CSV table of C-alpha atoms and ligand atoms in Angstrom, one decimal:
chain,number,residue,atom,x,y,z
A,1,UNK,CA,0.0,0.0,0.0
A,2,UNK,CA,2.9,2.4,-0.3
A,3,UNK,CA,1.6,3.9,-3.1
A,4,UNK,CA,-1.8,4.6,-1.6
A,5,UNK,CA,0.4,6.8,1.2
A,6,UNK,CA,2.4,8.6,-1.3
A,7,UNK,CA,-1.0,9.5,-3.1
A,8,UNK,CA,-1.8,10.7,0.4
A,9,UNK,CA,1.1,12.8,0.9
A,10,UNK,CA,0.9,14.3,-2.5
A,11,UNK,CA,-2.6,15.3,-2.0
A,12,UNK,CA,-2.2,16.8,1.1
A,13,UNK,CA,0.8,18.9,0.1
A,14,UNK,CA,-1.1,20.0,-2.8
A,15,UNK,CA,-3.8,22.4,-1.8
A,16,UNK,CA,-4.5,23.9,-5.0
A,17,UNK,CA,-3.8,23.2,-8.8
A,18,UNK,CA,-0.4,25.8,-8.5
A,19,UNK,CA,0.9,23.3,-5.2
A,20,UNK,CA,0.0,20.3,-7.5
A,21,UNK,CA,1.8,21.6,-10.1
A,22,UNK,CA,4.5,22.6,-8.6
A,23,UNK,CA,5.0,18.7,-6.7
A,24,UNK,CA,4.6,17.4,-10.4
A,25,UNK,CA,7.5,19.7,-11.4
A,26,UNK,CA,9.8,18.5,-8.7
A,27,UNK,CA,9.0,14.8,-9.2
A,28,UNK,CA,9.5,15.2,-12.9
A,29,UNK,CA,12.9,17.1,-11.9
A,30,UNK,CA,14.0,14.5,-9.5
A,31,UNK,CA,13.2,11.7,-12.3
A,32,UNK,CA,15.8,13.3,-14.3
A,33,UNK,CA,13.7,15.4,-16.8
A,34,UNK,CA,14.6,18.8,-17.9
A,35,UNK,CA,12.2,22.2,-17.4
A,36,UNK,CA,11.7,24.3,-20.2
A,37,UNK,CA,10.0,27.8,-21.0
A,38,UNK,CA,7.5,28.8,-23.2
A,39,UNK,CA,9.1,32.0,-23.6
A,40,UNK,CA,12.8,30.5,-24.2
A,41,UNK,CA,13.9,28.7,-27.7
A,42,UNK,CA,13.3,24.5,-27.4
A,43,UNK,CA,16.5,22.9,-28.4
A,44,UNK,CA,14.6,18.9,-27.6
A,45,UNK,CA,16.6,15.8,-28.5
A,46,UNK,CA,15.4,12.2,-29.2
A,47,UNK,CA,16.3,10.1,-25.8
A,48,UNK,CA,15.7,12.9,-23.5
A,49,UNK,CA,12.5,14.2,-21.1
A,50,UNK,CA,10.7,17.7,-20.3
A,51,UNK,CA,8.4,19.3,-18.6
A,52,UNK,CA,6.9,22.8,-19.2
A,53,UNK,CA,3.8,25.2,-17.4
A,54,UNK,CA,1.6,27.2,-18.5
A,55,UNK,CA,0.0,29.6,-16.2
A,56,UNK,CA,2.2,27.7,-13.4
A,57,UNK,CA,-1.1,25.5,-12.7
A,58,UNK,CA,-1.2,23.5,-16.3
A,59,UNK,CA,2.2,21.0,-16.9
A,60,UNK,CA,3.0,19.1,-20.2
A,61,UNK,CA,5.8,16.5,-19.2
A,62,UNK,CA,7.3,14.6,-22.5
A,63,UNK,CA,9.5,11.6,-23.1
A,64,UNK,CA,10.9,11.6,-26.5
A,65,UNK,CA,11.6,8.2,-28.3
A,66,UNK,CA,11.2,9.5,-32.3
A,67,UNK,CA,8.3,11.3,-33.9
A,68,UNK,CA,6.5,7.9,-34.9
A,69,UNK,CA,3.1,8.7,-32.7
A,70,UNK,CA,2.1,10.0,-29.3
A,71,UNK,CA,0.9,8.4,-25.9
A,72,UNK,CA,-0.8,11.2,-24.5
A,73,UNK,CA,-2.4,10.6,-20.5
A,74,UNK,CA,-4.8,13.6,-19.2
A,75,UNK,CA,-5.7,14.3,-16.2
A,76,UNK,CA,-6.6,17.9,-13.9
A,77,UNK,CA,-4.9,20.1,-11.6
A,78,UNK,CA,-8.3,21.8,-9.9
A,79,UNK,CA,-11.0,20.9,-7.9
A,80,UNK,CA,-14.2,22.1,-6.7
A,81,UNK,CA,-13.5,25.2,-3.8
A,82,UNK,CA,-13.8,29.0,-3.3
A,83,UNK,CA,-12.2,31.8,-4.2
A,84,UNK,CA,-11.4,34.9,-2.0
A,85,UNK,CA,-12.6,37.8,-3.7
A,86,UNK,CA,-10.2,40.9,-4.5
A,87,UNK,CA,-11.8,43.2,-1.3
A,88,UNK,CA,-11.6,40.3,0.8
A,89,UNK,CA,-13.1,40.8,3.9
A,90,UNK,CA,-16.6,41.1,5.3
A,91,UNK,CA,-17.8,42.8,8.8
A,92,UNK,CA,-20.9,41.4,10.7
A,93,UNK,CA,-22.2,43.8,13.2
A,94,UNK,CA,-18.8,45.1,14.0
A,95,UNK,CA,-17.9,42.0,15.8
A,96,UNK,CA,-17.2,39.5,13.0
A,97,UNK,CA,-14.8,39.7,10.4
A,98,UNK,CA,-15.3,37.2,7.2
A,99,UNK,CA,-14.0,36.7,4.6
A,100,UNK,CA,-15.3,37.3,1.3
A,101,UNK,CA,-15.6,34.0,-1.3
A,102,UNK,CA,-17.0,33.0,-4.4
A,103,UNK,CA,-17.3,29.5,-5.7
A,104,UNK,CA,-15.1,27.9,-8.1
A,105,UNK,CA,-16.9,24.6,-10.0
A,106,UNK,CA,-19.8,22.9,-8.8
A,107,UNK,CA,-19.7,21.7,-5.1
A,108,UNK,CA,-21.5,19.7,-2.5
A,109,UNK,CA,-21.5,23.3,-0.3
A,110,UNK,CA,-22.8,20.9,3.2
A,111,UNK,CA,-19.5,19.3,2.6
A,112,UNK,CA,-17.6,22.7,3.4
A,113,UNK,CA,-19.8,23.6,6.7
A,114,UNK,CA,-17.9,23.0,10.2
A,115,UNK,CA,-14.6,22.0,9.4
A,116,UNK,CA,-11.3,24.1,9.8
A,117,UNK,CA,-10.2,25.4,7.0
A,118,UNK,CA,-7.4,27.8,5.6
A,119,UNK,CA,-6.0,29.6,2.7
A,120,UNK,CA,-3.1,28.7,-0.2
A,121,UNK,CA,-2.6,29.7,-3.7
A,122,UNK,CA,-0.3,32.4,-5.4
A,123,UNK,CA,0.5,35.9,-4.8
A,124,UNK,CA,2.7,38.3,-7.2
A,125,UNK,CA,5.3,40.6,-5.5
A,126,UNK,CA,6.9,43.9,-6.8
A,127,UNK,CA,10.5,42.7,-7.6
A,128,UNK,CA,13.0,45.2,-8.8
A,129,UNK,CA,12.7,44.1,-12.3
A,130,UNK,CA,8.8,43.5,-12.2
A,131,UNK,CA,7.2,41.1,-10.6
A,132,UNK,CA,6.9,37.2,-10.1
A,133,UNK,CA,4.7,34.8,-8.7
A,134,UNK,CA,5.1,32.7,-5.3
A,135,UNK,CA,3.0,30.3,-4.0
A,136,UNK,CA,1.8,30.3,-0.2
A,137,UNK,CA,-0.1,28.0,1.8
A,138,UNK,CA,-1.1,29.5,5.2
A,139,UNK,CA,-1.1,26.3,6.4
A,140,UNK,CA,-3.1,26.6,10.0
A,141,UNK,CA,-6.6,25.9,10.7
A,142,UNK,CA,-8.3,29.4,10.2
A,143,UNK,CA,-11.4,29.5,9.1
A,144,UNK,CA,-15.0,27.6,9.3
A,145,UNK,CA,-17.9,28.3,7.6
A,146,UNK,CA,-20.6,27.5,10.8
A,147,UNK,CA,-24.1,26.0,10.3
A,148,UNK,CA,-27.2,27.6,11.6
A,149,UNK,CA,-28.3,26.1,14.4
A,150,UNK,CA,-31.1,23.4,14.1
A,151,UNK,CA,-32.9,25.6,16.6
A,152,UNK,CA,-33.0,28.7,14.1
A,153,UNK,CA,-33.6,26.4,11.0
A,154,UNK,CA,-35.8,23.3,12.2
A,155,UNK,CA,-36.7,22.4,8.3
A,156,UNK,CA,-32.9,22.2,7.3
A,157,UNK,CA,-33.1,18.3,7.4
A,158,UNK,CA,-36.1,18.7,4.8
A,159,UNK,CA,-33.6,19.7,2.3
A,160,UNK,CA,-32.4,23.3,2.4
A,161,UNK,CA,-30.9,25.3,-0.6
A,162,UNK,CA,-27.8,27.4,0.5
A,163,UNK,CA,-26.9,30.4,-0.9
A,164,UNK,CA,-23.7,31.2,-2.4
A,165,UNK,CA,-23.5,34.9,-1.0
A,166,UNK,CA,-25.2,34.6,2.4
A,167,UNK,CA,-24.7,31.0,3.5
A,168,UNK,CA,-21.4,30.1,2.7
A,169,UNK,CA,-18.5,33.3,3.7
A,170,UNK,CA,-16.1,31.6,6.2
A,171,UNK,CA,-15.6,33.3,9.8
A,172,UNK,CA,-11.9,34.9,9.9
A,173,UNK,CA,-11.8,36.1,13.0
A,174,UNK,CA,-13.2,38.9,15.8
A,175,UNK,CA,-13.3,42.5,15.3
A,176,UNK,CA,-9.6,42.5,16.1
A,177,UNK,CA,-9.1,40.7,12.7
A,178,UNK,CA,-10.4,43.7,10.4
A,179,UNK,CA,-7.8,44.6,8.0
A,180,UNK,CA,-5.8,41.4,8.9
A,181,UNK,CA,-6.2,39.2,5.8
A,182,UNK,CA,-4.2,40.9,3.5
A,183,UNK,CA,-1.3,41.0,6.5
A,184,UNK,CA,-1.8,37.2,6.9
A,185,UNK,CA,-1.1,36.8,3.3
A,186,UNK,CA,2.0,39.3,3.1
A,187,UNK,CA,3.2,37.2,6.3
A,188,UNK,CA,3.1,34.3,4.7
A,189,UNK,CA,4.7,35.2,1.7
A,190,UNK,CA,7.4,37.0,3.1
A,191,UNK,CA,7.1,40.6,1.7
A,192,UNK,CA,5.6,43.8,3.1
A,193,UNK,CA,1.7,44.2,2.0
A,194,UNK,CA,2.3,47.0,-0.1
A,195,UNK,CA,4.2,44.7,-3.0
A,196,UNK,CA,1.5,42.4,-3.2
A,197,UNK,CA,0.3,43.7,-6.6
A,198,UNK,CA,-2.2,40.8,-7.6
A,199,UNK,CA,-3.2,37.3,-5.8
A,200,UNK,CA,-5.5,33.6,-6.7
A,201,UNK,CA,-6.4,32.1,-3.6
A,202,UNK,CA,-8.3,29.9,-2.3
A,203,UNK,CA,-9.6,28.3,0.8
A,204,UNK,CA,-8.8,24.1,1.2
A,205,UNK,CA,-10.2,21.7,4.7
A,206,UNK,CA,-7.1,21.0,6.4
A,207,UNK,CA,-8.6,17.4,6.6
A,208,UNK,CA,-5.8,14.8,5.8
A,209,UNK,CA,-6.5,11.7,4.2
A,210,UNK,CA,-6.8,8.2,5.5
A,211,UNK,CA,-7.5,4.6,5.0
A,212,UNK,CA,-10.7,3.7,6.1
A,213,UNK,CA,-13.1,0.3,5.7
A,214,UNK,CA,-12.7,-2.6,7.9
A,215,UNK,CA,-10.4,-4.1,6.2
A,216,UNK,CA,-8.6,-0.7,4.8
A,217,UNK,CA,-10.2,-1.3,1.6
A,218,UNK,CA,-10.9,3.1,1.2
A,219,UNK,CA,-9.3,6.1,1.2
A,220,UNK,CA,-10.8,9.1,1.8
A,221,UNK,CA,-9.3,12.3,1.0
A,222,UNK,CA,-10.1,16.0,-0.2
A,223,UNK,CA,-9.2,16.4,-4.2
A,224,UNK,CA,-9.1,12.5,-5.2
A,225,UNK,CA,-11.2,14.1,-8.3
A,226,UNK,CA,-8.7,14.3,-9.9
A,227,UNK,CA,-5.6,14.5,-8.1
A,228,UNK,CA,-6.1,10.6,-7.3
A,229,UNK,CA,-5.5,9.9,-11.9
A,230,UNK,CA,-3.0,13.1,-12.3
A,231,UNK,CA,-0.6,11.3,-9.3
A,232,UNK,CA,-1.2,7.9,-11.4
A,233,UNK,CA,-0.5,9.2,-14.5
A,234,UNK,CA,2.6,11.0,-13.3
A,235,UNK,CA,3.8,7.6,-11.5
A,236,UNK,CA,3.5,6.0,-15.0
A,237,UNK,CA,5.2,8.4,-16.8
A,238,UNK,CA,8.1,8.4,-14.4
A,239,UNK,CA,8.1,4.2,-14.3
A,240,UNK,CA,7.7,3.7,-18.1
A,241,UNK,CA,11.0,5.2,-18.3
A,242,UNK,CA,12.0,6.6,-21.9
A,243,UNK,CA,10.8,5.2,-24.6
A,244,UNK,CA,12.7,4.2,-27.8
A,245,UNK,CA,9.7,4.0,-30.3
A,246,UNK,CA,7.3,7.4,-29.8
A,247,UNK,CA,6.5,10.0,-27.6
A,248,UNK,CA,4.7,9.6,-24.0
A,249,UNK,CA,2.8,12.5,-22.7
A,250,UNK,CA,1.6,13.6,-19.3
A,251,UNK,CA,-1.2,16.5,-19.2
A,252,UNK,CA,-1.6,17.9,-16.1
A,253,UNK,CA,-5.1,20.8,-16.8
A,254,UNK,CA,-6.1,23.0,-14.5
A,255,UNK,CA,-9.7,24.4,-14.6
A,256,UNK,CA,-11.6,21.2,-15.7
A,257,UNK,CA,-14.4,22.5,-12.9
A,258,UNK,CA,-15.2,25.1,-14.6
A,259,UNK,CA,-15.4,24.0,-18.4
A,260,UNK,CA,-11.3,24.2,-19.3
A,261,UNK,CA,-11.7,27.4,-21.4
A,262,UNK,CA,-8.6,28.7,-19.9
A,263,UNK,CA,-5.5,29.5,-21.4
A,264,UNK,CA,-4.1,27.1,-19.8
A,265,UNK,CA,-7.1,24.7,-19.6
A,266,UNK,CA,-8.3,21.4,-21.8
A,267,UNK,CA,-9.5,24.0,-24.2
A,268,UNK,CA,-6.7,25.6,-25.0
A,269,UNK,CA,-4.1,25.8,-27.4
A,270,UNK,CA,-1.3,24.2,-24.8
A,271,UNK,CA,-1.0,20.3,-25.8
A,272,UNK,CA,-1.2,21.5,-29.5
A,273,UNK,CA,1.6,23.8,-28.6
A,274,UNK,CA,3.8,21.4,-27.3
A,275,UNK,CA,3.0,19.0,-30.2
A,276,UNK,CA,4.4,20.9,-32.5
A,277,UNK,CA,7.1,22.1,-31.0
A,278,UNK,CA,8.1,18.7,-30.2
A,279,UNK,CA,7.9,18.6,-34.2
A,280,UNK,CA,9.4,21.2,-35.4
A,281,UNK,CA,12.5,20.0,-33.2
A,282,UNK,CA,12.8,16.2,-34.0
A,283,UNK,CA,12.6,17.9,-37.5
A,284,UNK,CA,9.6,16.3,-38.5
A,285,UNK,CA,8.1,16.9,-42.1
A,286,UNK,CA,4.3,17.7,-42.5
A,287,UNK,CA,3.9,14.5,-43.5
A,288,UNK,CA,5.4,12.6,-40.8
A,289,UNK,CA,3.3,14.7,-38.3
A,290,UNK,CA,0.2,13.3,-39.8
A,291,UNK,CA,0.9,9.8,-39.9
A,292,UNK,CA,2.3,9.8,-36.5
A,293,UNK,CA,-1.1,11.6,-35.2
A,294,UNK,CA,-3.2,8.9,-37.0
A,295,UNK,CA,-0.7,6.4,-34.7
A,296,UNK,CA,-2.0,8.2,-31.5
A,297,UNK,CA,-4.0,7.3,-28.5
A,298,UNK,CA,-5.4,9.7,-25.3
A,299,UNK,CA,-6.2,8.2,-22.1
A,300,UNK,CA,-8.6,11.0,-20.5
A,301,UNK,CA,-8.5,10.1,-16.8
A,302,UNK,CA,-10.9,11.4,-14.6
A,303,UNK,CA,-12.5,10.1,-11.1
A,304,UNK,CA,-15.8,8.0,-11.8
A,305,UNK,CA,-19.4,7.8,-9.8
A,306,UNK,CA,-19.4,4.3,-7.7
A,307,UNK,CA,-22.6,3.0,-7.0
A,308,UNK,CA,-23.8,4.3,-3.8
A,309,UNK,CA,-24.5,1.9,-1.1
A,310,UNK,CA,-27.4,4.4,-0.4
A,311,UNK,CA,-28.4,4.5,-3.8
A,312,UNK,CA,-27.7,1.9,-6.1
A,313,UNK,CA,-30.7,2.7,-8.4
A,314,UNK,CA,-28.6,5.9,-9.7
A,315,UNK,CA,-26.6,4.1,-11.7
A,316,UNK,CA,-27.1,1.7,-14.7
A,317,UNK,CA,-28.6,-1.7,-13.6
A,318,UNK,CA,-25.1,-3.4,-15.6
A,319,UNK,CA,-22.6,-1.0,-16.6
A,320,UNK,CA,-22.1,0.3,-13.3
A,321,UNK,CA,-18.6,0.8,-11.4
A,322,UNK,CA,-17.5,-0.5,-7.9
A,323,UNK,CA,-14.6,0.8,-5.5
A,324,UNK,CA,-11.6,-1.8,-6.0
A,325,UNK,CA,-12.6,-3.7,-9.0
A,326,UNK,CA,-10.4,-2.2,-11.4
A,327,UNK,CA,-9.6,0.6,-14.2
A,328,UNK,CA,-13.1,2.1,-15.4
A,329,UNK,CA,-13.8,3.1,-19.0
A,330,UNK,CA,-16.5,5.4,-19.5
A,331,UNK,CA,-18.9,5.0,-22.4
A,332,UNK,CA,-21.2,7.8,-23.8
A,333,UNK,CA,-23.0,7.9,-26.8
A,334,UNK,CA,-23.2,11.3,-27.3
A,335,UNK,CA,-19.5,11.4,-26.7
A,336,UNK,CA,-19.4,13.6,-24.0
A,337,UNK,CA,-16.6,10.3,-22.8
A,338,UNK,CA,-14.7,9.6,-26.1
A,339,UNK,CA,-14.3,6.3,-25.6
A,340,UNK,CA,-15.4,4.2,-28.9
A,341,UNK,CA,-15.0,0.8,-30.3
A,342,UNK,CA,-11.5,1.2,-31.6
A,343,UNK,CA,-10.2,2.6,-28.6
A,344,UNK,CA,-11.6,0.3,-25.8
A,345,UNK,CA,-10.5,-2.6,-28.0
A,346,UNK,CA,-7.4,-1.2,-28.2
A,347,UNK,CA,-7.1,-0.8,-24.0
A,348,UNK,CA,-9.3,-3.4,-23.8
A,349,UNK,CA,-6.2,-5.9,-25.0
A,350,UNK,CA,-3.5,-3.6,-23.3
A,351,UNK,CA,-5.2,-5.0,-20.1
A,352,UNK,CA,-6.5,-8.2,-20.8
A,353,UNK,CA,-2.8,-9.1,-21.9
A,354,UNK,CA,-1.8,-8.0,-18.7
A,355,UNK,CA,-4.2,-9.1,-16.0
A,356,UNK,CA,-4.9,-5.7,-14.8
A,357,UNK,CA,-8.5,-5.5,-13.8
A,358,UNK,CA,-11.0,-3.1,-15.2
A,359,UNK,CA,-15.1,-2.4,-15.7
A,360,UNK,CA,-17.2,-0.4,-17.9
A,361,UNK,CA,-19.3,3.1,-16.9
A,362,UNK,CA,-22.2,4.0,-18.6
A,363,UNK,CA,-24.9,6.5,-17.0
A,364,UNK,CA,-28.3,5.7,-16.7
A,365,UNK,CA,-30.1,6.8,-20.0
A,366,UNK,CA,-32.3,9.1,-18.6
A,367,UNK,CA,-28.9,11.3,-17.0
A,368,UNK,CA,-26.8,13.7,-19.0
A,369,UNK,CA,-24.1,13.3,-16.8
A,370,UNK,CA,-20.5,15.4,-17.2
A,371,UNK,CA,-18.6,15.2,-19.9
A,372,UNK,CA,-14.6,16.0,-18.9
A,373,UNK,CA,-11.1,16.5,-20.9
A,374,UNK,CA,-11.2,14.2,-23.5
A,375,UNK,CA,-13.9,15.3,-26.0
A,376,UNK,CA,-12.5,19.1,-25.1
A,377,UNK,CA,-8.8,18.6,-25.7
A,378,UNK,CA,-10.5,16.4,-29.1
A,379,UNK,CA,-11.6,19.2,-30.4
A,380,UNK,CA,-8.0,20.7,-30.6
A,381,UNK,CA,-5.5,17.3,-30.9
A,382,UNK,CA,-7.7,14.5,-33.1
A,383,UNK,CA,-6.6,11.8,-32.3
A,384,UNK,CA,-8.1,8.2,-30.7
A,385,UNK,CA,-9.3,8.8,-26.9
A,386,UNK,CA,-11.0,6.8,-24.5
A,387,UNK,CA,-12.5,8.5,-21.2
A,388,UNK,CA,-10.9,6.2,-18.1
A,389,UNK,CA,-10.9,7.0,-14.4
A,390,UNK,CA,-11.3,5.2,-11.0
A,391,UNK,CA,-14.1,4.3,-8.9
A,392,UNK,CA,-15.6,7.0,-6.2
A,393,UNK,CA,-18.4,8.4,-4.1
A,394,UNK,CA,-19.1,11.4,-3.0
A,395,UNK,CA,-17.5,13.2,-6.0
A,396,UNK,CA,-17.0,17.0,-5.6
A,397,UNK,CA,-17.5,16.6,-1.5
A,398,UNK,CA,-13.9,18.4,0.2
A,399,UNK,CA,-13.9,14.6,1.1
A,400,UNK,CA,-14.0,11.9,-1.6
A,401,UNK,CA,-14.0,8.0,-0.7
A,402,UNK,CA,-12.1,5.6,-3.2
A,403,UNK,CA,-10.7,2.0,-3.3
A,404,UNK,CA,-7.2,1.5,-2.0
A,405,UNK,CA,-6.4,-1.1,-4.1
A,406,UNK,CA,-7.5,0.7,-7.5
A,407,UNK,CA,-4.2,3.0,-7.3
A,408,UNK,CA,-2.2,0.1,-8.3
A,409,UNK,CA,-4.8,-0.9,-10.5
A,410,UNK,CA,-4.2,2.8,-12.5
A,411,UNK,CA,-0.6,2.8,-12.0
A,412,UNK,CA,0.1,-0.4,-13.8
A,413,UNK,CA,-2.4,0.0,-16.6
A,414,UNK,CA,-0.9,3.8,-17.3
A,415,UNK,CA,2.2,1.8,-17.7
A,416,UNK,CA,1.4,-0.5,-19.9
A,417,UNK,CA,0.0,2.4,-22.2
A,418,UNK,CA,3.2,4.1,-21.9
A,419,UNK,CA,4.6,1.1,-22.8
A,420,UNK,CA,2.8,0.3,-25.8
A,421,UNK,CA,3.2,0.6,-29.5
A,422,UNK,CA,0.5,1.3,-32.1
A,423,UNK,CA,1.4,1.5,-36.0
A,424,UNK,CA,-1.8,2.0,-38.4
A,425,UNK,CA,-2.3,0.3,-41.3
A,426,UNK,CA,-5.9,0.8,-43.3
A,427,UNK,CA,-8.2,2.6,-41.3
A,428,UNK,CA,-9.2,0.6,-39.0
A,429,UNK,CA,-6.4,-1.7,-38.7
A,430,UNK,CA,-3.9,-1.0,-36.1
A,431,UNK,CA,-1.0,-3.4,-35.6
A,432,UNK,CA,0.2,-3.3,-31.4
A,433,UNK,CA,3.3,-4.2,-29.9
B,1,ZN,ZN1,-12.7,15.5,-12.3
């Protein structure tokens, strides 16, 4: 289970998508591959790994064998949380001092209620020369966002709808707290308040996560959507080691929760980017570049709905999921999960060959249900995709349950696929190795 604590640590040391980003970075760096910059000329060479950020929240890690075709693994940075607001404090009757949040994706807002909280993210300090950016995490128990009293709201266990603006603003502090948000966060960072010229932050439960089940058979953990697939995917990347035939990808997106049309999300120009610098540097003709996309695969990976031991009759009466019984590959007909004959068969056989369980996700017919990076980044980078993911309950709670044993399950079969070869040959023929 060593791997279920290192996912652990990794989560809890990663508060936000920047802190995740920034532990990729150093695990990538420790595993021997190279950073680069955007802004700085890419002189790549065949045999050799790098990493590069966008936004310091996205990361594009790439092995380079030869420019015959791309494993590409995607997974996201963010999760559902709030954001502190530019004027960031509230006061209640001159006794209170709050601060001042919005939310950022879609969560389960009971979740959040009663639970010490605190604050991380990224500031940007005056320099000399400009500015940069620095991460902070104040790292303390700080704030709670209290429930009303059952006594002042006796239907609350009828079902209750919070609101974002009066419900849900975290307590800071007393009266003696007023103006002391912006001096916690200059603290914290190390610089007087005056050359903190802009700021993303956000509030995270300082809940750690644990094993749980009688047997150990859970975790539960803040951020498992998705930090639980980008860890795995990274964990591949690293253990497939370079590869001779190829190129092997890691995709690391940041704001997933809130539809990826960032700069620096799913829906951005980023991958391609890196594609074709990658290219342009192994000296690849046009030509080349179009067979070797045609040679591609995408493994989307993001969390998937258990069935709930509550409510089993919210899922599909067959292709339903279950915590520890392997990979899942989400189907969709509408596409809003990519997966489609060709590339579950061709996953389907990467597994099979290996002995690494899986199981199949489809959503009841009469739910929409979310679509995630695959069909987005699609729309950019064509190429074959299949939507994967791991097992969970509760998804977009600040606490998400998961099977312990599906880690390995993820780790291995992200492996494999970095350890795989696909040449085309007609469409539809595809000859694996
Ligand atoms: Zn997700």
């Amino acid at each position: 289970m060593s791997n279920v604590n290192e996912l652990l640590t990794f989560i809890e040391k990663s508060p936000t998508a920047f802190h995740a980003v920034e532990n990729i970075c150093r695990e990538l760096e420790a595993a021997g591959r190279t950073r680069l910059s955007e802004g700085e000329e890419w002189m790549l060479e065949p045999g050799r790994g790098y990493f590069v950020t966008r936004n310091m929240s996205s990361v594009i890690a790439f092995d380079i064998g030869d420019a015959s075709s791309l494993r590409v693994i995607a997974a996201h940075s963010d999760s559902p949380t709030f954001k502190i607001k530019e004027n960031a404090e509230l006061s209640v009757r001159g006794k209170y001092t709050q601060l001042n949040v919005e939310k950022y994706g879609g969560m389960l807002y009971s979740t959040w209620f009663d639970r010490p909280l605190s604050v991380a993210g990224r500031v940007l300090v005056r320099t000399e020369k400009g500015m940069e950016a620095r991460l902070i995490d104040v790292d303390r128990d700080v704030l709670v966002i209290p429930n009303v009293a059952i006594h002042m709201n006796r239907e609350v266990n009828d079902g209750f709808k919070y609101n974002a603006q009066t419900d849900l603003m975290p307590l800071f502090g007393d009266e003696t707290s007023k103006d002391g948000f912006k001096k916690l966060v200059a603290e914290t960072a190390g610089v007087p308040e005056d050359d903190i010229l802009g700021s993303d932050l956000f509030l995270y439960p300082r809940v750690k996560g644990t094993v749980i089940g009688n047997s150990g058979e859970y975790i539960l953990s803040p951020r498992l959507d998705d930090l639980e697939c980008a860890w795995s995917g990274l964990s591949a990347f690293i253990a497939a080691r370079k590869p001779a035939r190829g190129v092997n990808m890691l995709c690391v997106f940041d704001n997933e929760e809130v539809g990826s049309g960032t700069k620096q999300g799913a829906d951005s120009t980023f991958l391609r980017d890196v594609i074709k610098r990658i290219f342009i540097a192994l000296g690849a003709k046009k030509e080349d570049v179009y067979r070797a996309l045609a040679a591609s695969f995408m493994l989307s990976a993001d969390n998937a709905h258990a069935v709930h031991p509550n409510h089993p009759e919210k899922t599909d009466a067959e292709n339903c999921v279950f915590m520890n019984a392997g990979i899942v590959i989400k189907f969709n007909a509408n596409q809003r999960y990519t997966t489609d004959g060709v590339s579950a068969a061709f996953f389907h056989k990467l597994l099979k060959d290996r002995g690494i369980p899986f199981q199949h996700f489809a959503n009841r017919s009469d739910v929409a249900g979310g679509g995630t990076l695959g069909n987005i980044s699609g729309s950019h980078v064509s190429i074959n995709t299949l939507d994967i993911g791991l097992a969970q309950l509760a998804m977009h709670s600040c606490c998400e349950t998961a099977g312990a044993k599906d880690v390995a399950s993820m780790v291995d079969g992200m492996t494999a696929f970095y350890s795989s070869n696909v040449e085309v040959g007609r469409d539809g023929e595809f000859f694996l190795s």
